[in-house]
Short mmCIF file of N, CA and C in Angstrom, two decimals:
data_model
loop_
_atom_site.label_atom_id
_atom_site.label_comp_id
_atom_site.label_asym_id
_atom_site.label_seq_id
_atom_site.Cartn_x
_atom_site.Cartn_y
_atom_site.Cartn_z
N MET A 20 -126.14 -62.06 111.93
CA MET A 20 -126.19 -60.98 110.99
C MET A 20 -125.09 -61.23 109.93
N THR A 21 -125.45 -61.03 108.70
CA THR A 21 -124.51 -61.30 107.62
C THR A 21 -123.51 -60.15 107.49
N PRO A 22 -122.33 -60.40 106.89
CA PRO A 22 -121.34 -59.34 106.73
C PRO A 22 -121.86 -58.17 105.89
N ARG A 23 -122.69 -58.48 104.91
CA ARG A 23 -123.26 -57.44 104.07
C ARG A 23 -124.16 -56.51 104.89
N ARG A 24 -124.97 -57.06 105.75
CA ARG A 24 -125.86 -56.29 106.60
C ARG A 24 -125.06 -55.45 107.62
N LYS A 25 -123.95 -56.00 108.13
CA LYS A 25 -123.10 -55.27 109.06
C LYS A 25 -122.49 -54.03 108.37
N ARG A 26 -122.02 -54.22 107.13
CA ARG A 26 -121.45 -53.09 106.39
C ARG A 26 -122.51 -52.02 106.14
N LEU A 27 -123.70 -52.44 105.75
CA LEU A 27 -124.78 -51.49 105.51
C LEU A 27 -125.12 -50.72 106.79
N LEU A 28 -125.17 -51.40 107.90
CA LEU A 28 -125.44 -50.77 109.19
C LEU A 28 -124.33 -49.78 109.55
N ALA A 29 -123.07 -50.15 109.28
CA ALA A 29 -121.95 -49.26 109.56
C ALA A 29 -122.01 -48.02 108.68
N VAL A 30 -122.33 -48.16 107.40
CA VAL A 30 -122.44 -47.02 106.49
C VAL A 30 -123.57 -46.10 106.93
N VAL A 31 -124.70 -46.66 107.29
CA VAL A 31 -125.83 -45.85 107.75
C VAL A 31 -125.47 -45.11 109.03
N ALA A 32 -124.78 -45.77 109.96
CA ALA A 32 -124.37 -45.13 111.22
C ALA A 32 -123.40 -43.98 110.95
N ILE A 33 -122.48 -44.18 110.01
CA ILE A 33 -121.53 -43.11 109.67
C ILE A 33 -122.26 -41.93 109.04
N LEU A 34 -123.19 -42.19 108.13
CA LEU A 34 -123.95 -41.11 107.50
C LEU A 34 -124.78 -40.33 108.51
N VAL A 35 -125.39 -41.03 109.45
CA VAL A 35 -126.18 -40.36 110.49
C VAL A 35 -125.25 -39.50 111.36
N GLY A 36 -124.08 -40.04 111.72
CA GLY A 36 -123.12 -39.28 112.53
C GLY A 36 -122.62 -38.04 111.82
N VAL A 37 -122.27 -38.17 110.55
CA VAL A 37 -121.80 -37.02 109.78
C VAL A 37 -122.91 -35.98 109.63
N GLY A 38 -124.12 -36.43 109.39
CA GLY A 38 -125.25 -35.51 109.27
C GLY A 38 -125.51 -34.76 110.56
N ALA A 39 -125.45 -35.47 111.69
CA ALA A 39 -125.66 -34.83 113.00
C ALA A 39 -124.56 -33.83 113.29
N ALA A 40 -123.32 -34.17 112.99
CA ALA A 40 -122.20 -33.26 113.22
C ALA A 40 -122.33 -32.01 112.35
N THR A 41 -122.74 -32.18 111.11
CA THR A 41 -122.93 -31.05 110.21
C THR A 41 -124.04 -30.14 110.71
N ALA A 42 -125.15 -30.74 111.16
CA ALA A 42 -126.26 -29.94 111.67
C ALA A 42 -125.84 -29.14 112.91
N LEU A 43 -125.08 -29.74 113.81
CA LEU A 43 -124.61 -29.03 115.01
C LEU A 43 -123.65 -27.90 114.64
N ALA A 44 -122.76 -28.16 113.69
CA ALA A 44 -121.80 -27.13 113.26
C ALA A 44 -122.52 -25.95 112.61
N MET A 45 -123.51 -26.23 111.78
CA MET A 45 -124.26 -25.15 111.12
C MET A 45 -125.05 -24.32 112.13
N ARG A 46 -125.60 -24.97 113.13
CA ARG A 46 -126.34 -24.24 114.16
C ARG A 46 -125.41 -23.34 114.97
N ALA A 47 -124.24 -23.87 115.34
CA ALA A 47 -123.27 -23.07 116.08
C ALA A 47 -122.79 -21.89 115.22
N PHE A 48 -122.58 -22.13 113.95
CA PHE A 48 -122.15 -21.07 113.05
C PHE A 48 -123.22 -19.98 112.95
N ASP A 49 -124.46 -20.35 112.82
CA ASP A 49 -125.55 -19.39 112.71
C ASP A 49 -125.69 -18.57 113.99
N ASP A 50 -125.49 -19.20 115.15
CA ASP A 50 -125.59 -18.48 116.42
C ASP A 50 -124.50 -17.44 116.58
N ASN A 51 -123.36 -17.61 115.91
CA ASN A 51 -122.24 -16.71 116.06
C ASN A 51 -122.13 -15.66 114.96
N LEU A 52 -123.05 -15.65 114.03
CA LEU A 52 -123.03 -14.64 112.98
C LEU A 52 -123.47 -13.30 113.54
N LEU A 53 -122.79 -12.25 113.12
CA LEU A 53 -123.18 -10.90 113.51
C LEU A 53 -123.60 -10.16 112.25
N TYR A 54 -124.85 -9.86 112.16
CA TYR A 54 -125.38 -9.18 111.00
C TYR A 54 -125.24 -7.67 111.17
N PHE A 55 -125.08 -6.96 110.07
CA PHE A 55 -124.94 -5.51 110.06
C PHE A 55 -126.24 -4.88 109.56
N TYR A 56 -126.68 -3.86 110.28
CA TYR A 56 -127.88 -3.13 109.89
C TYR A 56 -127.62 -1.64 110.01
N ASN A 57 -128.24 -0.86 109.15
CA ASN A 57 -128.17 0.59 109.29
C ASN A 57 -129.43 1.05 110.04
N PRO A 58 -129.46 2.30 110.51
CA PRO A 58 -130.62 2.76 111.28
C PRO A 58 -131.97 2.61 110.57
N THR A 59 -132.01 2.79 109.25
CA THR A 59 -133.27 2.64 108.53
C THR A 59 -133.77 1.20 108.64
N GLN A 60 -132.88 0.23 108.49
CA GLN A 60 -133.26 -1.17 108.61
C GLN A 60 -133.69 -1.51 110.03
N VAL A 61 -133.01 -0.94 111.02
CA VAL A 61 -133.36 -1.20 112.42
C VAL A 61 -134.77 -0.69 112.71
N LEU A 62 -135.06 0.53 112.28
CA LEU A 62 -136.39 1.10 112.54
C LEU A 62 -137.48 0.44 111.72
N ALA A 63 -137.11 -0.18 110.60
CA ALA A 63 -138.09 -0.90 109.78
C ALA A 63 -138.41 -2.28 110.35
N GLY A 64 -137.68 -2.68 111.39
CA GLY A 64 -137.93 -3.98 112.02
C GLY A 64 -137.15 -5.12 111.41
N ASP A 65 -136.17 -4.82 110.53
CA ASP A 65 -135.37 -5.88 109.92
C ASP A 65 -134.35 -6.47 110.88
N ALA A 66 -133.94 -5.72 111.89
CA ALA A 66 -132.95 -6.20 112.85
C ALA A 66 -133.58 -7.23 113.78
N PRO A 67 -132.80 -8.23 114.21
CA PRO A 67 -133.35 -9.28 115.08
C PRO A 67 -133.63 -8.75 116.49
N GLN A 68 -134.75 -9.15 117.04
CA GLN A 68 -135.09 -8.79 118.41
C GLN A 68 -134.51 -9.85 119.35
N GLY A 69 -133.92 -9.41 120.44
CA GLY A 69 -133.38 -10.34 121.43
C GLY A 69 -132.09 -11.02 121.00
N ARG A 70 -131.41 -10.46 120.02
CA ARG A 70 -130.17 -11.05 119.51
C ARG A 70 -129.17 -9.94 119.23
N THR A 71 -127.90 -10.23 119.37
CA THR A 71 -126.90 -9.20 119.10
C THR A 71 -126.69 -9.02 117.60
N PHE A 72 -126.39 -7.80 117.22
CA PHE A 72 -126.09 -7.47 115.83
C PHE A 72 -125.25 -6.20 115.82
N ARG A 73 -124.82 -5.78 114.65
CA ARG A 73 -124.04 -4.56 114.50
C ARG A 73 -124.88 -3.49 113.82
N ILE A 74 -124.73 -2.28 114.32
CA ILE A 74 -125.38 -1.14 113.69
C ILE A 74 -124.27 -0.17 113.28
N GLY A 75 -124.42 0.41 112.11
CA GLY A 75 -123.39 1.32 111.63
C GLY A 75 -123.96 2.55 111.01
N GLY A 76 -123.20 3.61 111.05
CA GLY A 76 -123.60 4.87 110.45
C GLY A 76 -122.69 5.97 110.93
N MET A 77 -123.18 7.17 110.88
CA MET A 77 -122.42 8.33 111.30
C MET A 77 -122.93 8.81 112.65
N VAL A 78 -122.02 9.28 113.49
CA VAL A 78 -122.41 9.85 114.78
C VAL A 78 -122.94 11.26 114.51
N THR A 79 -124.17 11.50 114.91
CA THR A 79 -124.82 12.78 114.67
C THR A 79 -124.12 13.90 115.45
N GLU A 80 -123.87 15.01 114.76
CA GLU A 80 -123.25 16.17 115.40
C GLU A 80 -124.12 16.65 116.57
N GLY A 81 -123.48 16.92 117.71
CA GLY A 81 -124.18 17.43 118.88
C GLY A 81 -124.93 16.39 119.69
N SER A 82 -124.80 15.12 119.34
CA SER A 82 -125.57 14.09 120.05
C SER A 82 -124.79 13.40 121.16
N LEU A 83 -123.49 13.60 121.24
CA LEU A 83 -122.66 12.90 122.23
C LEU A 83 -122.88 13.50 123.61
N LYS A 84 -123.30 12.65 124.55
CA LYS A 84 -123.53 13.08 125.93
C LYS A 84 -122.81 12.10 126.84
N ARG A 85 -121.97 12.63 127.72
CA ARG A 85 -121.22 11.80 128.67
C ARG A 85 -121.82 11.99 130.06
N THR A 86 -121.89 10.89 130.81
CA THR A 86 -122.35 10.95 132.19
C THR A 86 -121.13 11.23 133.06
N GLU A 87 -121.17 12.33 133.77
CA GLU A 87 -120.02 12.76 134.55
C GLU A 87 -119.67 11.75 135.64
N GLY A 88 -118.38 11.43 135.75
CA GLY A 88 -117.90 10.51 136.78
C GLY A 88 -117.99 9.04 136.39
N THR A 89 -118.49 8.75 135.21
CA THR A 89 -118.59 7.36 134.75
C THR A 89 -118.07 7.26 133.31
N LEU A 90 -118.05 6.06 132.80
CA LEU A 90 -117.66 5.84 131.42
C LEU A 90 -118.87 5.74 130.49
N ALA A 91 -120.05 6.06 131.01
CA ALA A 91 -121.28 5.95 130.23
C ALA A 91 -121.40 7.10 129.24
N VAL A 92 -121.73 6.75 128.00
CA VAL A 92 -121.95 7.76 126.96
C VAL A 92 -123.21 7.42 126.19
N GLN A 93 -123.81 8.43 125.63
CA GLN A 93 -124.96 8.27 124.75
C GLN A 93 -124.70 9.10 123.52
N PHE A 94 -125.07 8.55 122.36
CA PHE A 94 -124.94 9.28 121.10
C PHE A 94 -125.97 8.73 120.13
N VAL A 95 -126.10 9.37 119.00
CA VAL A 95 -127.09 8.97 118.01
C VAL A 95 -126.35 8.59 116.73
N VAL A 96 -126.72 7.44 116.16
CA VAL A 96 -126.16 6.97 114.90
C VAL A 96 -127.21 7.20 113.81
N THR A 97 -126.77 7.76 112.69
CA THR A 97 -127.69 8.07 111.60
C THR A 97 -127.15 7.57 110.27
N ASP A 98 -128.06 7.30 109.35
CA ASP A 98 -127.68 7.01 107.97
C ASP A 98 -128.22 8.13 107.06
N TYR A 99 -128.51 9.26 107.68
CA TYR A 99 -129.04 10.47 107.03
C TYR A 99 -130.50 10.31 106.59
N ARG A 100 -131.12 9.20 106.89
CA ARG A 100 -132.56 9.03 106.67
C ARG A 100 -133.25 8.84 108.02
N HIS A 101 -132.68 7.99 108.85
CA HIS A 101 -133.22 7.72 110.18
C HIS A 101 -132.08 7.68 111.18
N SER A 102 -132.44 7.78 112.46
CA SER A 102 -131.45 7.79 113.54
C SER A 102 -131.85 6.84 114.64
N VAL A 103 -130.83 6.27 115.31
CA VAL A 103 -131.07 5.37 116.43
C VAL A 103 -130.18 5.82 117.60
N PRO A 104 -130.77 6.01 118.79
CA PRO A 104 -129.94 6.36 119.95
C PRO A 104 -129.13 5.14 120.42
N VAL A 105 -127.90 5.40 120.83
CA VAL A 105 -126.99 4.34 121.27
C VAL A 105 -126.50 4.68 122.66
N ARG A 106 -126.47 3.66 123.53
CA ARG A 106 -125.93 3.82 124.88
C ARG A 106 -124.74 2.87 125.00
N TYR A 107 -123.65 3.35 125.59
CA TYR A 107 -122.45 2.54 125.73
C TYR A 107 -121.76 2.89 127.03
N GLU A 108 -121.21 1.89 127.69
CA GLU A 108 -120.44 2.13 128.90
C GLU A 108 -119.08 1.48 128.73
N GLY A 109 -118.06 2.30 128.64
CA GLY A 109 -116.71 1.81 128.43
C GLY A 109 -115.87 2.87 127.76
N LEU A 110 -114.64 2.49 127.43
CA LEU A 110 -113.73 3.42 126.77
C LEU A 110 -114.04 3.46 125.28
N LEU A 111 -114.17 4.65 124.76
CA LEU A 111 -114.40 4.83 123.33
C LEU A 111 -113.06 4.83 122.60
N PRO A 112 -113.04 4.40 121.34
CA PRO A 112 -111.80 4.45 120.57
C PRO A 112 -111.29 5.89 120.45
N ASP A 113 -109.99 6.05 120.28
CA ASP A 113 -109.40 7.38 120.17
C ASP A 113 -109.96 8.17 118.99
N LEU A 114 -110.30 7.48 117.91
CA LEU A 114 -110.79 8.16 116.71
C LEU A 114 -112.28 8.45 116.76
N PHE A 115 -112.96 8.08 117.83
CA PHE A 115 -114.40 8.32 117.95
C PHE A 115 -114.67 9.80 118.13
N ARG A 116 -115.55 10.34 117.32
CA ARG A 116 -116.00 11.72 117.49
C ARG A 116 -117.27 11.93 116.66
N GLU A 117 -117.93 13.03 116.91
CA GLU A 117 -119.15 13.35 116.18
C GLU A 117 -118.82 13.60 114.72
N GLY A 118 -119.71 13.17 113.84
CA GLY A 118 -119.51 13.35 112.42
C GLY A 118 -118.66 12.27 111.78
N GLN A 119 -118.23 11.29 112.55
CA GLN A 119 -117.39 10.20 112.04
C GLN A 119 -118.20 8.92 111.92
N GLY A 120 -117.72 8.01 111.09
CA GLY A 120 -118.35 6.71 110.95
C GLY A 120 -118.09 5.83 112.15
N VAL A 121 -119.07 5.02 112.50
CA VAL A 121 -118.95 4.16 113.66
C VAL A 121 -119.73 2.87 113.42
N ILE A 122 -119.25 1.79 114.02
CA ILE A 122 -119.99 0.53 114.04
C ILE A 122 -120.06 0.10 115.49
N ALA A 123 -121.27 -0.20 115.97
CA ALA A 123 -121.47 -0.63 117.35
C ALA A 123 -122.04 -2.04 117.35
N HIS A 124 -121.56 -2.85 118.28
CA HIS A 124 -122.00 -4.23 118.43
C HIS A 124 -122.79 -4.32 119.73
N GLY A 125 -124.01 -4.82 119.66
CA GLY A 125 -124.84 -4.91 120.86
C GLY A 125 -126.24 -5.38 120.52
N HIS A 126 -127.23 -4.91 121.29
CA HIS A 126 -128.61 -5.35 121.07
C HIS A 126 -129.56 -4.17 121.22
N LEU A 127 -130.74 -4.37 120.69
CA LEU A 127 -131.78 -3.35 120.70
C LEU A 127 -132.72 -3.60 121.88
N THR A 128 -133.03 -2.55 122.61
CA THR A 128 -133.98 -2.67 123.72
C THR A 128 -135.40 -2.52 123.18
N PRO A 129 -136.41 -2.96 123.94
CA PRO A 129 -137.79 -2.79 123.49
C PRO A 129 -138.18 -1.33 123.26
N SER A 130 -137.48 -0.40 123.93
CA SER A 130 -137.80 1.02 123.75
C SER A 130 -137.18 1.60 122.49
N GLY A 131 -136.37 0.82 121.76
CA GLY A 131 -135.77 1.29 120.52
C GLY A 131 -134.37 1.85 120.67
N GLU A 132 -133.81 1.76 121.86
CA GLU A 132 -132.45 2.22 122.10
C GLU A 132 -131.48 1.06 121.87
N PHE A 133 -130.35 1.32 121.26
CA PHE A 133 -129.34 0.30 121.02
C PHE A 133 -128.33 0.36 122.16
N VAL A 134 -128.14 -0.77 122.85
CA VAL A 134 -127.16 -0.85 123.94
C VAL A 134 -125.94 -1.56 123.38
N ALA A 135 -124.83 -0.84 123.30
CA ALA A 135 -123.62 -1.36 122.68
C ALA A 135 -122.71 -2.03 123.70
N ASP A 136 -122.13 -3.15 123.30
CA ASP A 136 -121.10 -3.83 124.09
C ASP A 136 -119.71 -3.40 123.62
N GLU A 137 -119.64 -2.98 122.35
CA GLU A 137 -118.37 -2.58 121.75
C GLU A 137 -118.65 -1.51 120.70
N VAL A 138 -117.76 -0.53 120.62
CA VAL A 138 -117.88 0.53 119.64
C VAL A 138 -116.58 0.61 118.86
N LEU A 139 -116.70 0.58 117.53
CA LEU A 139 -115.54 0.69 116.66
C LEU A 139 -115.67 1.97 115.84
N ALA A 140 -114.56 2.70 115.74
CA ALA A 140 -114.56 3.93 114.96
C ALA A 140 -113.80 3.69 113.67
N LYS A 141 -114.14 4.45 112.68
CA LYS A 141 -113.44 4.40 111.40
C LYS A 141 -111.98 4.72 111.65
N HIS A 142 -111.05 3.91 111.08
CA HIS A 142 -109.65 4.05 111.48
C HIS A 142 -108.84 5.06 110.70
N ASP A 143 -109.26 5.53 109.58
CA ASP A 143 -108.61 6.65 108.93
C ASP A 143 -109.62 7.39 108.07
N GLU A 144 -109.23 8.52 107.54
CA GLU A 144 -110.21 9.34 106.85
C GLU A 144 -110.62 8.81 105.49
N ASN A 145 -109.90 7.83 104.95
CA ASN A 145 -110.24 7.32 103.63
C ASN A 145 -111.03 6.02 103.67
N TYR A 146 -110.93 5.26 104.75
CA TYR A 146 -111.55 3.94 104.79
C TYR A 146 -112.95 4.01 105.41
N MET A 147 -113.86 3.26 104.83
CA MET A 147 -115.18 3.07 105.42
C MET A 147 -115.64 1.69 105.00
N PRO A 148 -116.13 0.86 105.95
CA PRO A 148 -116.61 -0.45 105.57
C PRO A 148 -117.63 -0.34 104.44
N PRO A 149 -117.60 -1.26 103.47
CA PRO A 149 -118.51 -1.17 102.33
C PRO A 149 -119.97 -1.08 102.73
N GLU A 150 -120.36 -1.81 103.79
CA GLU A 150 -121.75 -1.78 104.22
C GLU A 150 -122.16 -0.38 104.68
N VAL A 151 -121.24 0.27 105.43
CA VAL A 151 -121.55 1.61 105.93
C VAL A 151 -121.59 2.60 104.77
N ALA A 152 -120.61 2.50 103.86
CA ALA A 152 -120.58 3.41 102.73
C ALA A 152 -121.84 3.28 101.88
N GLU A 153 -122.29 2.06 101.66
CA GLU A 153 -123.49 1.84 100.86
C GLU A 153 -124.73 2.38 101.56
N SER A 154 -124.81 2.18 102.89
CA SER A 154 -126.01 2.63 103.60
C SER A 154 -126.04 4.15 103.76
N LEU A 155 -124.87 4.79 103.67
CA LEU A 155 -124.82 6.24 103.81
C LEU A 155 -124.91 6.97 102.49
N HIS A 156 -124.98 6.22 101.40
CA HIS A 156 -125.03 6.85 100.09
C HIS A 156 -126.27 7.72 99.99
N GLN A 157 -126.00 8.98 99.78
CA GLN A 157 -127.12 9.92 99.66
C GLN A 157 -126.86 10.80 98.46
N PRO A 158 -127.90 11.20 97.79
CA PRO A 158 -127.70 12.04 96.62
C PRO A 158 -127.12 13.39 97.04
N THR A 159 -126.18 13.88 96.26
CA THR A 159 -125.60 15.19 96.56
C THR A 159 -126.56 16.27 96.08
N PRO A 160 -126.70 17.32 96.87
CA PRO A 160 -127.62 18.38 96.48
C PRO A 160 -127.15 19.07 95.19
N ALA A 161 -128.10 19.50 94.42
CA ALA A 161 -127.77 20.19 93.17
C ALA A 161 -127.14 21.53 93.50
N ARG A 162 -126.10 21.86 92.74
CA ARG A 162 -125.41 23.13 92.95
C ARG A 162 -126.09 24.21 92.14
N VAL A 163 -126.34 25.30 92.79
CA VAL A 163 -126.96 26.44 92.11
C VAL A 163 -125.89 27.49 91.93
N THR A 164 -125.63 27.86 90.71
CA THR A 164 -124.63 28.91 90.45
C THR A 164 -125.35 30.20 90.09
N PRO A 165 -124.87 31.31 90.63
CA PRO A 165 -125.54 32.59 90.35
C PRO A 165 -125.28 33.06 88.96
#
């Protein structure tokens, strides 16, 4: 084999190796992405089935139910258009309460219930993740003055 052919073979081998490494890295990156969806998108079927994702919105007033003697809780997340029931077993953040913004990480069951592995509450009264704020944007009702 001539030196020129050896160099060409080495360059081709390096390009194939770099391409394979890039393809593996991109696949691993895609598997670890967590997409955010609001309840309207989840009910429209935009959320991935059989894959973890984040759902965000407001905890509906009066929807929080605790199972006595366990850490299991159920509540409903809404974007004021649609609602999705959420089930979680574990300690809730101190700032978690009804009427507050929340983001839950988990998966959707075939019955339409979201099973959360982690629940995050809005950390102060002024901050809201941009995705949640955008999905909760609702027109303010017109004021009627007498």
